[in-house]
Amino acid sequence: MASIGKIARRTFLVGVAAIAGGAAFGAWYVTRPAPNPLKPGEGESSLNAFVLIDGEGVTLIAPRAEMGQGTMTTWAALIAEEMGLKWEDVRIIHGPPAQAYYNSALMGEGQAHKGYDASSFQHSLGEMMGVLGKVLSMQVTGGSTAMKDGYERMRVTGAAAREMLKAAAAERLGVDAKDLKTENGAVIAPDGTALPYTELAEAAAQMEVPKVELRDRRDWKLLGTSLPRPDVPGKSTGTAQFSIDTRLPGMRFAAVRMSPYRAGMTSYDAFDASRMPGVEKVVDLGDGLAVIATNTWLAQQAVDAIEVDWAPATHPATTAEMFTALEQAFDAEPDSVLRDDGKADRLPRGAQAIEAEYRVPMLAHATMEPMNATAWFDGTHLRLWCGNQGPTFLRDACADVAGIAPEEVEVNVTLMGGGFGRRGEFDYAVIATKVAKAMPGTPVNVTWSREEDMTHDFYRPPAIARVKGAVAKGTAVQMDAQVSSPAIAEQALNRWVGFAPGGPAKEIVDGLYNQPYGIRNYRVRGYKAPIAPPLGFWRSVGASFNGFFHESFVDEMAHAAGTDPLEFRLQLTRDEWLPAFYALEAVRDMSGWTGKTEDGVGRGVALVYSFGTPTAMVIEVRETDGMVRLTEAWIAADPGVALDPSIIEAQLSGAMVYGLSAAIGEEITFAEGRVEQMNFPDYDPLRMPQMPKVSVTVLENQERLNGIGEVGTPPAAPALANALFDLTGKRARELPLRKSFDFFV
């Protein structure tokens, strides 16, 4: 169990608020607490930001974006567990953009050590770096950090509330607080008297915050179980309100058409479009246009009818030119050498050399709900409704466009139909703000067409890997990998906060330099390619392509060494890091792996360590009428602590699907300076008939809790590519795989 003093020394932000008849209580254990963003109404008060108690019960603030991953459920459960709340009585809201809701784990992800071998000092350093998230008001959902951020922080919040409620009850009953317990939202006395939290909040507001101990894991009632998700009923019945569903009195609707070259306009003629039925206004956005009308369809028809001369692109005009730039980057000095063990520049005596080159394309996020936002501007105050992963950044950017102070912007964070990093950007809300400024006093729902969404993304960058290796006596003795790709964080951070810190672009080699393989000669170099189309964070970031590079090459080494691919990996991980070894053992046992497959069947294995979690995957394919069909998949991951097994299973399965979609059919290409793919027929995700049967095992062999939201994506492509090699004998070194194989649809 962890003590409150320990948490305080780690400078975790700790808070709890209770509202009941004008009273509140709370405590922050940081040197300078962030301001409490809650604005209580009449008869309410709040001293901090995460727990509210009023006459109706308890409301928990879960300020991380809910985009289907279950974050709000588990975040709230962390607090509810310590408070002794009955789950069905808990109410959950997102909360406003505020410094108090900063992500304390995100900045620590920038450290360049391998992660799995991190010392206690390095973990502590990561925790200290988390305070920078507060300085920058980084209320961000991303990097698979939501639970790492909240795991101790929110349990301490709940524990502080619990002990203050007990202290208030002890004073009322004339007993020792140590003799009291909490259960189902009430303090229970030794004689069975139950005092609901709603009756104790006012008195608890006067109590000093005592030292607390977190509940022993053996006493957990909510955490570690599969809880009913509060967002599921609405999503299942069609009553859940996403951003695109926002409806307000007097609302108008707008469609946008932005430069396909991302470079602005030279001229346009909107005379005819402005006179179409239902059209109320044409708005010049500088680098595009919006049409405001009485419904979205009329607005879309009108904006598409406008004749526009676009300025030419400033980035490379074709995909071929971009890959030429990637190739040329290898001729420069490396941007990073984050792993350099042994002597990777010379072939070990008696070893067999292997060499391969791999390529992956640019990718779109392709969220099911296209980008959209509703804005309402009255000249001094701006109200926004949209799903987003960074509400503080979005608020500040929209305030700047509106010419008002950030305090005059109200951001309502809705459910969102997918994020994957795309809604970490805020361009869609900025555009909605510009549109609302053109029609002050009227709420405007601004929706992008699928074509606008697909062609104006912030893409996952393309990448090339050149890898050399060597095997001897059935195992790997050398790996020397070079990766060329643009830097993502540099672009994104400049957009978000106006600057990017120096140093190596870790994301270029993440998922390659930090794999838990005991190869004694192991070097990884990253090369930063100067390609400038808009790029952004895509689910699992660098690990999304480096997982493919690394695990494809490991498979090639295994076959060259004459060793079963899964046994090859077990040998390399056993003495390097046991959690990875155990994950491989789990998929071996789950799949009944023997190393032999019958004719017409192929199996492939991959292991990728990302976001602190080793994830192993086996995929089985079968030949059906001359086409490849995915039949089964087995996944084992070790996040350290399984807070909600059903959510973890769903995340691993869904992330695998995202990775398989990219592996099989997705690709963004450029021609004449513009994106060629316009809609899902051009950018084909995995279809339901293509979905394999999935089995998941969640392991808990790690000491600390780690990420889960993205870790199922990186091993998907290499596991499938390796299965295809087992089936056909054909080695795929380029994605998407549909270029080389015919898949069942």
XYZ file of C-alpha atoms in Angstrom:
745
model
C 0.000 0.000 0.000
C 1.145 3.565 -0.730
C 0.965 6.362 1.833
C -0.216 9.900 1.165
C 3.231 11.183 2.079
C 4.810 9.087 -0.631
C 2.408 10.439 -3.219
C 3.040 13.977 -2.007
C 6.792 13.597 -2.411
C 6.198 12.514 -5.985
C 4.345 15.797 -6.543
C 1.225 14.132 -7.843
C -1.767 16.404 -8.104
C -4.322 15.127 -5.623
C -7.808 16.469 -5.311
C -11.277 15.838 -4.043
C -14.308 18.096 -3.805
C -17.649 17.566 -2.105
C -20.677 19.732 -2.696
C -23.684 19.633 -0.379
C -25.692 22.613 0.745
C -22.896 25.065 0.055
C -20.079 23.034 1.651
C -17.024 21.424 0.162
C -13.823 19.723 1.187
C -10.556 18.901 -0.493
C -6.774 18.672 -0.523
C -4.019 19.080 -3.074
C -0.596 17.571 -2.481
C 1.580 19.677 -4.730
C 3.686 22.687 -3.930
C 1.485 25.117 -5.842
C -1.959 23.732 -6.552
C -3.579 24.352 -9.901
C -6.699 26.511 -9.737
C -9.963 24.656 -9.294
C -11.919 25.031 -12.558
C -15.330 24.031 -11.199
C -17.927 26.792 -11.012
C -20.526 25.735 -8.440
C -24.065 27.008 -8.690
C -26.300 28.300 -5.947
C -26.073 26.216 -2.807
C -22.909 24.508 -3.988
C -19.214 25.043 -3.486
C -16.047 23.340 -4.629
C -12.489 23.430 -3.407
C -11.016 21.217 -6.118
C -11.702 19.274 -9.236
C -12.457 15.559 -9.225
C -15.278 14.586 -6.879
C -18.567 16.421 -6.329
C -21.166 15.525 -3.714
C -24.555 17.200 -3.769
C -27.954 16.308 -2.421
C -28.411 13.722 -5.174
C -25.156 11.812 -4.664
C -21.647 11.666 -6.069
C -20.380 12.944 -9.426
C -16.867 12.054 -10.534
C -14.850 14.150 -12.966
C -12.998 12.053 -15.552
C -11.215 14.654 -17.699
C -9.834 12.275 -20.346
C -11.482 11.982 -23.756
C -13.921 9.114 -24.204
C -13.515 7.894 -27.764
C -14.599 4.324 -27.230
C -11.642 3.135 -25.161
C -13.422 3.139 -21.789
C -11.208 5.778 -20.202
C -13.985 7.547 -18.322
C -15.173 4.275 -16.813
C -11.834 3.194 -15.378
C -10.735 6.693 -14.348
C -13.911 7.072 -12.299
C -13.502 3.573 -10.867
C -10.091 4.539 -9.451
C -11.770 7.186 -7.286
C -14.908 5.181 -6.548
C -12.882 2.217 -5.291
C -11.218 4.218 -2.559
C -14.404 6.080 -1.640
C -16.433 2.898 -1.241
C -19.068 3.910 -3.778
C -21.705 1.702 -5.314
C -20.914 1.665 -9.009
C -24.477 2.055 -10.244
C -24.849 5.229 -8.162
C -21.814 6.956 -9.672
C -22.318 9.800 -12.149
C -19.456 10.710 -14.502
C -18.787 13.924 -16.432
C -15.810 15.042 -18.493
C -15.062 18.391 -16.901
C -13.906 21.676 -18.483
C -10.502 22.468 -19.988
C -8.258 23.353 -17.065
C -4.700 23.171 -15.797
C -5.933 21.058 -12.884
C -6.600 18.209 -15.292
C -3.089 18.067 -16.722
C -1.671 14.705 -17.715
C 1.074 13.853 -15.219
C 2.398 10.880 -17.220
C 2.674 12.193 -20.769
C 5.927 14.140 -20.504
C 7.688 11.171 -18.939
C 7.085 9.213 -22.146
C 9.681 11.412 -23.852
C 12.619 9.808 -22.046
C 15.028 8.024 -24.370
C 15.849 4.953 -22.266
C 14.504 1.617 -23.472
C 11.734 1.596 -20.886
C 11.659 -2.056 -19.962
C 15.072 -1.707 -18.308
C 14.312 1.609 -16.587
C 15.785 2.044 -13.127
C 13.876 3.356 -10.148
C 15.632 6.671 -10.668
C 14.451 6.846 -14.280
C 10.891 6.096 -13.222
C 11.141 8.832 -10.584
C 12.555 11.210 -13.187
C 9.586 10.475 -15.417
C 7.248 11.298 -12.546
C 9.067 14.578 -11.916
C 8.846 15.430 -15.617
C 5.099 15.061 -15.260
C 4.996 18.433 -13.497
C 5.897 20.006 -16.854
C 2.500 18.812 -18.027
C 1.000 21.107 -15.407
C 3.153 24.046 -16.477
C 1.985 23.582 -20.086
C -1.634 22.790 -19.062
C -1.398 19.526 -20.982
C -4.886 18.163 -20.514
C -4.206 15.566 -23.186
C -5.598 12.104 -23.834
C -2.872 10.225 -25.682
C 0.251 8.129 -25.475
C -1.666 5.353 -23.685
C -1.109 7.354 -20.492
C -4.605 7.931 -19.065
C -4.415 5.116 -16.520
C -0.726 5.706 -15.753
C -1.680 9.288 -15.014
C -4.641 8.422 -12.821
C -3.660 5.151 -11.154
C -2.190 6.492 -7.895
C -3.337 10.077 -8.254
C -7.056 9.318 -8.374
C -6.949 6.575 -5.764
C -5.371 9.042 -3.356
C -8.112 11.506 -4.253
C -10.743 8.949 -3.302
C -8.885 7.903 -0.176
C -8.611 11.505 1.041
C -12.358 11.966 0.586
C -13.087 8.712 2.386
C -11.042 9.623 5.453
C -12.486 13.125 5.694
C -16.005 11.717 5.519
C -15.112 9.247 8.261
C -13.720 12.057 10.386
C -16.959 13.999 10.024
C -18.984 10.915 10.927
C -16.772 10.182 13.941
C -17.354 13.680 15.305
C -21.109 13.373 14.849
C -21.345 9.918 16.436
C -18.770 10.454 19.171
C -16.657 7.471 18.113
C -13.111 6.943 16.900
C -12.744 7.278 13.120
C -10.621 4.113 13.139
C -13.726 2.149 14.134
C -15.691 3.325 11.098
C -15.816 1.889 7.615
C -17.262 3.039 4.308
C -19.527 1.126 1.996
C -21.950 1.961 -0.827
C -21.612 5.727 -0.405
C -22.053 5.798 3.367
C -19.984 5.720 6.551
C -20.898 2.710 8.688
C -20.616 2.791 12.494
C -19.858 -0.294 14.636
C -23.538 -0.491 15.665
C -24.635 -0.515 12.015
C -25.638 3.135 11.795
C -25.152 4.332 8.204
C -24.546 8.007 7.409
C -24.751 8.777 3.657
C -22.002 10.910 2.170
C -24.623 13.479 1.178
C -25.312 14.154 4.878
C -21.642 14.420 5.848
C -20.142 16.646 3.151
C -20.786 19.978 4.887
C -19.117 18.842 8.101
C -16.326 17.098 6.229
C -15.451 20.434 4.616
C -14.117 21.582 7.996
C -11.888 18.552 8.542
C -8.132 18.489 8.188
C -6.905 16.087 5.535
C -5.447 13.102 7.393
C -2.723 10.796 6.189
C -4.275 7.963 4.256
C -3.434 4.477 3.114
C -4.689 3.140 -0.190
C -6.834 0.036 -0.070
C -4.955 -3.211 -0.421
C -5.538 -4.745 -3.827
C -6.993 -7.831 -2.135
C -9.842 -5.619 -0.915
C -10.733 -4.140 -4.313
C -14.390 -4.472 -5.267
C -14.498 -2.407 -8.470
C -10.958 -2.350 -9.824
C -9.853 -5.621 -11.355
C -13.411 -6.452 -12.434
C -15.281 -5.867 -15.679
C -17.588 -2.966 -14.862
C -20.674 -1.920 -16.838
C -19.624 1.042 -18.970
C -21.896 4.082 -18.551
C -21.430 5.078 -22.204
C -22.557 1.754 -23.677
C -26.370 1.970 -23.271
C -26.570 5.244 -25.180
C -24.247 4.021 -27.899
C -26.224 0.797 -28.215
C -29.592 2.548 -28.500
C -28.496 5.441 -30.698
C -29.235 8.012 -28.006
C -25.612 8.886 -27.169
C -24.739 12.442 -28.165
C -21.619 12.807 -30.253
C -20.283 16.136 -31.440
C -21.946 15.755 -34.823
C -25.322 15.338 -33.050
C -25.194 18.759 -31.377
C -28.446 20.667 -31.862
C -29.134 24.141 -30.422
C -31.950 26.689 -30.826
C -31.690 28.641 -34.068
C -28.767 26.566 -35.279
C -27.357 26.873 -38.773
C -25.158 24.348 -40.544
C -21.929 24.755 -42.475
C -19.749 22.717 -44.796
C -16.116 23.453 -45.570
C -13.849 23.150 -48.574
C -10.180 23.664 -47.833
C -7.208 23.826 -50.161
C -6.359 20.319 -51.399
C -2.752 21.527 -51.606
C -2.742 22.896 -48.008
C -1.506 26.207 -49.427
C -4.414 28.678 -49.654
C -6.402 30.280 -52.456
C -5.518 32.754 -55.205
C -9.119 33.518 -56.204
C -12.672 32.189 -56.106
C -16.122 32.982 -57.495
C -18.972 32.367 -55.045
C -21.618 34.512 -56.793
C -23.840 31.627 -57.933
C -23.307 29.517 -54.824
C -24.316 32.380 -52.525
C -27.711 32.511 -54.235
C -28.553 28.835 -54.008
C -31.703 27.962 -51.982
C -31.022 27.704 -48.257
C -27.603 29.395 -48.421
C -27.143 32.222 -45.935
C -23.467 33.109 -46.159
C -20.153 32.235 -47.811
C -17.177 32.598 -45.460
C -13.608 33.181 -46.665
C -11.355 31.171 -44.349
C -8.113 32.258 -45.974
C -7.018 28.804 -47.070
C -10.518 27.633 -47.943
C -14.215 28.398 -47.829
C -17.270 27.588 -45.756
C -20.904 27.898 -46.657
C -23.543 28.470 -43.970
C -26.997 27.178 -44.814
C -30.193 25.858 -43.299
C -28.923 22.265 -43.396
C -25.646 20.465 -43.958
C -26.571 18.964 -47.332
C -27.443 22.345 -48.859
C -24.236 23.805 -47.436
C -22.191 20.960 -48.922
C -23.773 21.318 -52.368
C -23.110 25.042 -52.365
C -19.500 24.931 -51.242
C -18.726 22.233 -53.816
C -20.169 24.470 -56.551
C -17.746 27.357 -55.920
C -15.015 27.804 -58.524
C -11.650 28.172 -56.781
C -8.080 28.699 -57.954
C -5.800 27.118 -55.374
C -2.211 28.055 -54.609
C 0.311 25.278 -55.393
C 1.589 22.898 -52.734
C 4.830 23.673 -50.933
C 5.479 20.038 -49.954
C 6.741 17.330 -52.372
C 4.128 16.874 -55.076
C 4.207 13.083 -55.366
C 4.671 10.034 -53.189
C 7.711 9.109 -55.268
C 9.373 12.428 -54.407
C 8.675 11.855 -50.721
C 10.306 8.447 -50.779
C 13.276 9.914 -52.645
C 13.656 12.354 -49.751
C 13.518 9.431 -47.316
C 16.277 7.651 -49.240
C 18.444 10.774 -49.357
C 18.152 11.236 -45.598
C 20.261 8.103 -45.105
C 23.214 10.000 -46.607
C 23.208 12.566 -43.793
C 24.356 12.141 -40.205
C 21.852 10.242 -38.056
C 19.462 12.264 -35.950
C 19.702 9.652 -33.194
C 21.578 6.567 -32.053
C 19.405 5.485 -29.139
C 20.762 1.940 -28.980
C 24.344 0.954 -29.632
C 25.252 -2.288 -27.877
C 28.353 -4.288 -28.692
C 29.874 -4.014 -32.165
C 27.083 -3.779 -34.678
C 29.305 -2.409 -37.439
C 31.240 -5.626 -38.034
C 30.081 -9.143 -38.861
C 30.796 -11.602 -36.040
C 33.152 -14.385 -37.041
C 31.366 -17.398 -38.444
C 27.981 -15.667 -38.554
C 25.595 -15.597 -41.496
C 24.737 -12.079 -42.689
C 21.162 -11.020 -43.538
C 19.953 -7.762 -45.042
C 16.530 -6.330 -45.903
C 14.741 -3.079 -46.690
C 11.156 -2.326 -45.625
C 8.744 0.456 -46.574
C 5.477 1.746 -45.191
C 3.200 4.448 -46.621
C 1.578 7.531 -45.213
C -1.709 6.822 -43.392
C -4.852 8.731 -42.458
C -6.652 8.386 -39.134
C -10.016 7.820 -40.859
C -12.191 8.191 -37.771
C -15.744 6.951 -38.278
C -17.138 10.327 -37.207
C -15.595 12.940 -39.538
C -14.142 16.149 -38.105
C -16.810 18.554 -36.894
C -17.497 21.183 -34.261
C -20.297 23.496 -33.220
C -19.442 27.097 -32.331
C -21.575 29.923 -30.917
C -19.972 33.372 -30.683
C -21.729 36.465 -29.366
C -18.836 38.859 -29.845
C -17.357 38.448 -26.373
C -17.958 34.823 -25.402
C -17.342 31.656 -27.432
C -19.026 28.313 -26.762
C -17.786 25.139 -28.454
C -19.092 21.593 -28.655
C -16.724 18.992 -30.082
C -14.902 15.775 -29.322
C -11.220 16.469 -28.742
C -8.148 15.002 -27.072
C -6.590 18.280 -25.906
C -9.231 20.759 -24.676
C -6.811 23.292 -23.179
C -4.860 23.624 -26.430
C -8.088 23.776 -28.416
C -9.512 26.451 -26.124
C -6.448 28.661 -26.412
C -6.240 28.325 -30.204
C -9.913 29.220 -30.630
C -9.617 32.139 -28.197
C -6.770 33.515 -30.295
C -8.847 33.290 -33.482
C -11.863 34.861 -31.807
C -9.734 37.655 -30.333
C -10.843 36.987 -26.768
C -9.263 35.710 -23.568
C -9.195 31.932 -23.007
C -11.396 32.467 -19.947
C -14.159 33.588 -22.319
C -14.169 30.234 -24.151
C -16.402 27.410 -22.963
C -15.425 24.001 -24.339
C -17.948 21.174 -24.056
C -16.127 17.900 -24.712
C -18.482 15.343 -26.226
C -18.225 11.664 -26.954
C -16.321 11.094 -30.167
C -16.547 8.532 -32.924
C -12.851 7.742 -32.904
C -9.756 9.809 -32.231
C -6.563 7.766 -32.779
C -4.557 10.999 -32.351
C -6.471 12.995 -34.980
C -8.583 14.778 -32.388
C -5.434 15.833 -30.587
C -5.375 18.512 -33.277
C -7.796 21.459 -33.166
C -8.037 22.726 -36.758
C -11.696 21.721 -37.026
C -12.606 23.818 -33.964
C -10.584 26.791 -35.226
C -12.487 26.643 -38.521
C -15.790 26.437 -36.641
C -14.763 29.519 -34.655
C -14.048 31.451 -37.854
C -17.438 30.432 -39.233
C -19.234 31.438 -36.037
C -17.516 34.849 -36.101
C -19.091 35.423 -39.517
C -22.575 34.887 -38.036
C -22.414 36.240 -34.467
C -25.189 35.262 -32.110
C -26.048 32.112 -34.053
C -24.782 28.587 -33.248
C -23.280 26.910 -36.310
C -22.648 23.187 -36.692
C -19.635 22.810 -39.007
C -19.203 19.363 -40.533
C -16.477 18.112 -42.857
C -17.373 15.782 -45.690
C -15.575 12.463 -45.679
C -13.548 13.723 -48.634
C -12.458 16.848 -46.747
C -11.603 14.755 -43.716
C -9.542 12.227 -45.676
C -7.619 14.827 -47.677
C -6.951 17.230 -44.791
C -5.648 14.890 -42.128
C -2.387 15.117 -40.193
C -0.942 11.896 -41.543
C 1.165 9.101 -40.105
C 4.466 9.632 -41.954
C 5.995 7.261 -44.481
C 9.154 5.437 -43.463
C 11.952 3.256 -44.820
C 14.045 0.840 -42.771
C 17.336 -0.675 -43.860
C 18.333 -3.502 -41.571
C 21.395 -5.706 -41.424
C 21.779 -8.625 -39.086
C 23.552 -11.873 -38.466
C 22.751 -15.284 -37.019
C 24.946 -18.033 -35.648
C 24.237 -21.293 -33.860
C 20.476 -20.877 -34.202
C 20.178 -17.383 -32.715
C 20.616 -13.704 -33.549
C 24.034 -12.214 -32.864
C 23.695 -8.845 -34.595
C 21.108 -6.265 -35.641
C 21.960 -2.918 -37.207
C 18.854 -0.944 -38.178
C 18.494 2.435 -39.858
C 15.133 4.196 -40.178
C 14.327 7.267 -42.234
C 11.125 9.183 -41.528
C 9.985 12.746 -40.811
C 9.740 13.946 -37.214
C 6.162 14.001 -35.931
C 6.518 15.601 -32.497
C 8.369 18.583 -33.919
C 5.411 19.487 -36.134
C 2.711 18.664 -33.600
C 4.230 20.503 -30.637
C 4.813 23.614 -32.730
C 1.116 23.566 -33.607
C 0.008 22.872 -30.040
C 2.238 25.027 -27.854
C 4.241 27.122 -30.322
C 7.609 25.449 -29.839
C 9.286 22.061 -29.967
C 12.099 21.013 -27.638
C 15.384 20.026 -29.204
C 17.048 16.652 -29.155
C 16.583 13.456 -31.142
C 13.240 12.627 -32.718
C 12.583 9.537 -30.619
C 9.413 8.670 -32.537
C 11.427 7.833 -35.660
C 12.956 4.794 -33.935
C 10.450 4.087 -31.155
C 9.399 0.442 -31.267
C 12.761 -0.537 -32.787
C 15.563 0.630 -30.518
C 13.748 -0.381 -27.329
C 12.741 -3.987 -27.983
C 13.474 -6.521 -25.207
C 15.714 -8.806 -27.256
C 19.066 -9.926 -25.938
C 21.098 -9.400 -29.101
C 24.610 -8.560 -28.009
C 25.451 -6.421 -31.066
C 22.427 -4.166 -31.494
C 22.415 -0.668 -33.014
C 19.518 1.548 -34.138
C 19.942 4.848 -35.939
C 17.241 7.321 -36.901
C 17.382 9.726 -39.853
C 15.115 12.759 -39.998
C 13.752 13.326 -43.492
C 12.686 16.893 -44.423
C 9.218 16.098 -45.762
C 6.634 18.762 -44.989
C 3.046 17.621 -45.614
C 1.028 17.948 -42.372
C 1.949 15.049 -40.087
C 0.589 14.016 -36.714
C 0.384 11.333 -34.043
C -1.309 8.167 -35.327
C -2.292 5.300 -33.051
C 0.954 3.877 -31.557
C 3.030 6.499 -33.434
C 6.537 5.246 -34.343
C 5.880 1.755 -33.038
C 3.175 1.412 -35.711
C 5.814 1.098 -38.431
C 8.879 0.087 -36.431
C 7.012 -2.923 -35.057
C 6.585 -4.074 -38.659
C 10.250 -3.456 -39.459
C 11.653 -5.123 -36.355
C 9.435 -8.182 -36.185
C 9.608 -8.868 -39.914
C 13.383 -8.854 -39.736
C 13.456 -10.986 -36.576
C 11.340 -13.502 -38.490
C 13.776 -13.422 -41.394
C 16.656 -14.055 -38.990
C 14.805 -16.971 -37.393
C 14.277 -18.656 -40.750
C 17.875 -17.987 -41.777
C 19.022 -19.560 -38.498
C 16.811 -22.600 -39.056
C 14.981 -21.989 -35.760
C 11.231 -21.930 -35.144
C 10.235 -18.213 -35.141
C 8.486 -18.352 -31.776
C 11.242 -20.383 -30.134
C 13.763 -17.928 -31.643
C 12.028 -15.063 -29.837
C 11.738 -16.990 -26.587
C 15.494 -17.553 -26.581
C 16.188 -13.847 -27.147
C 13.795 -12.550 -24.483
C 14.272 -15.116 -21.696
C 17.375 -13.508 -20.213
C 16.610 -9.966 -21.394
C 13.164 -9.329 -19.879
C 10.813 -11.946 -18.456
C 7.469 -10.138 -19.023
C 8.128 -10.297 -22.784
C 9.107 -13.954 -22.510
C 5.916 -14.755 -20.602
C 3.786 -12.953 -23.205
C 5.316 -15.117 -25.917
C 4.752 -18.239 -23.829
C 1.115 -17.238 -23.418
C 0.406 -16.934 -27.165
C 2.314 -20.152 -27.768
C 0.046 -21.992 -25.360
C -3.149 -20.211 -26.424
C -2.624 -20.954 -30.107
C -1.238 -24.452 -29.625
C 1.834 -23.384 -31.599
C 3.919 -26.325 -32.802
C 5.983 -24.610 -35.470
C 4.312 -26.735 -38.122
C 1.230 -25.898 -40.178
C -0.752 -28.000 -42.603
C -0.962 -27.167 -46.308
C -3.097 -24.133 -46.971
C -2.535 -22.730 -43.458
C -0.003 -20.156 -42.289
C 0.836 -18.804 -38.861
C 2.936 -15.816 -37.893
C 4.089 -14.437 -34.581
C 5.219 -10.982 -33.474
C 6.209 -9.354 -30.192
C 6.340 -5.575 -29.779
C 7.075 -3.636 -26.619
C 5.362 -0.239 -26.698
C 4.021 2.219 -24.115
C 5.523 0.079 -21.374
C 3.645 -3.080 -22.357
C 4.929 -6.208 -24.134
C 2.314 -7.510 -26.570
C 2.644 -10.825 -28.354
C 0.387 -11.882 -31.199
C -0.123 -14.953 -33.361
C -2.236 -14.708 -36.506
C -3.475 -17.628 -38.571
C -4.383 -17.377 -42.267
C -5.851 -19.898 -44.680
C -6.010 -20.075 -48.439
C -9.656 -20.033 -49.603
C -10.416 -20.206 -53.343
C -7.068 -18.660 -54.187
C -7.487 -15.851 -51.625
C -6.092 -15.293 -48.163
C -8.497 -15.347 -45.250
C -7.654 -14.420 -41.669
C -9.114 -17.114 -39.434
C -7.783 -16.704 -35.891
C -5.730 -14.328 -33.764
C -4.278 -14.767 -30.292
C -3.062 -11.814 -28.227
C -1.232 -11.692 -24.893
C -0.268 -8.408 -23.245
C 1.137 -7.456 -19.858
C 0.164 -3.936 -18.679
C 1.202 -4.769 -15.113
C -2.205 -4.192 -13.527
C -5.484 -5.188 -15.187
C -7.851 -2.500 -13.922
C -10.775 -3.635 -16.095
C -10.231 -6.913 -17.991
C -13.104 -6.447 -20.446
C -11.960 -2.971 -21.453
C -8.395 -4.222 -21.890
C -9.587 -7.105 -24.062
C -11.646 -4.727 -26.191
C -8.726 -2.340 -26.573
C -6.309 -5.072 -27.627
C -8.774 -6.483 -30.153
C -9.708 -3.072 -31.537
C -6.112 -1.919 -31.793
C -5.280 -5.115 -33.665
C -8.083 -4.364 -36.143
C -6.688 -0.872 -36.640
C -3.266 -2.366 -37.330
C -4.642 -5.028 -39.678
C -6.579 -2.397 -41.623
C -3.375 -0.471 -42.220
C -1.446 -3.643 -42.994
C -3.848 -4.941 -45.620
C -5.488 -2.086 -47.461
C -4.767 1.446 -46.282
C -2.436 3.914 -47.961
C -2.293 7.670 -48.544
C -0.574 8.724 -51.751
C 0.093 12.109 -53.316
C -0.095 13.165 -56.965
C 0.314 16.703 -58.263
C 0.570 17.959 -54.689
C -2.726 16.571 -53.398
C -3.962 13.403 -51.706
C -5.470 10.844 -54.070
C -7.652 8.903 -51.606
C -11.048 10.529 -51.055
C -13.243 8.065 -49.162
C -13.378 4.546 -47.759
C -13.597 2.860 -51.208
C -10.110 4.327 -51.775
C -8.891 3.698 -48.241
C -10.184 0.287 -47.337
C -10.332 -0.722 -43.654
C -10.818 -4.299 -42.506
C -14.324 -5.561 -43.396
C -16.458 -7.563 -40.973
C -16.182 -10.802 -43.036
C -12.398 -10.444 -42.877
C -12.290 -10.321 -39.095
C -10.588 -13.325 -37.470
C -11.744 -14.965 -34.267
C -9.797 -13.341 -31.414
C -8.610 -14.739 -28.074
C -6.967 -12.477 -25.482
C -4.923 -13.156 -22.361
C -4.056 -10.336 -19.980
C -0.931 -10.884 -17.878
C 0.205 -9.053 -14.735
C 3.895 -9.795 -14.338
C 5.136 -6.203 -14.375
C 5.711 -4.222 -11.206
C 4.123 -1.009 -12.507
C 0.974 -0.209 -14.441
C 1.568 0.636 -18.119
C -0.329 1.565 -21.275
C -2.899 -0.519 -23.142
C -4.831 1.662 -25.620
C -2.362 1.457 -28.504
C -0.252 -1.623 -27.856
C -2.339 -4.011 -29.966
C -1.604 -2.101 -33.178
C 2.196 -2.554 -33.694
C 2.345 -6.390 -33.733
C -0.619 -6.790 -36.121
C 1.149 -6.076 -39.424
C 4.274 -8.181 -38.779
C 2.291 -11.119 -37.357
C 0.159 -11.124 -40.514
C 3.133 -10.684 -42.855
C 4.949 -13.528 -41.118
C 1.857 -15.731 -41.417
C 1.709 -14.968 -45.136
C 5.324 -16.058 -45.476
C 4.495 -19.294 -43.683
C 1.552 -19.822 -46.032
C 3.149 -18.824 -49.350
C 6.910 -18.599 -48.903
C 6.680 -14.995 -50.113
C 8.260 -12.360 -47.873
C 6.398 -9.034 -47.758
C 8.608 -6.032 -47.065
C 6.209 -3.286 -48.052
C 2.751 -2.238 -46.876
C -0.109 -2.391 -47.682
C -0.092 -6.138 -48.242
C -2.865 -6.068 -50.842
C -0.159 -5.089 -53.333
C 1.303 -8.569 -53.024
C -1.588 -10.790 -51.881
C -5.257 -11.271 -52.697
C -7.361 -11.107 -49.549
C -10.830 -12.512 -49.039
C -13.510 -9.814 -48.842
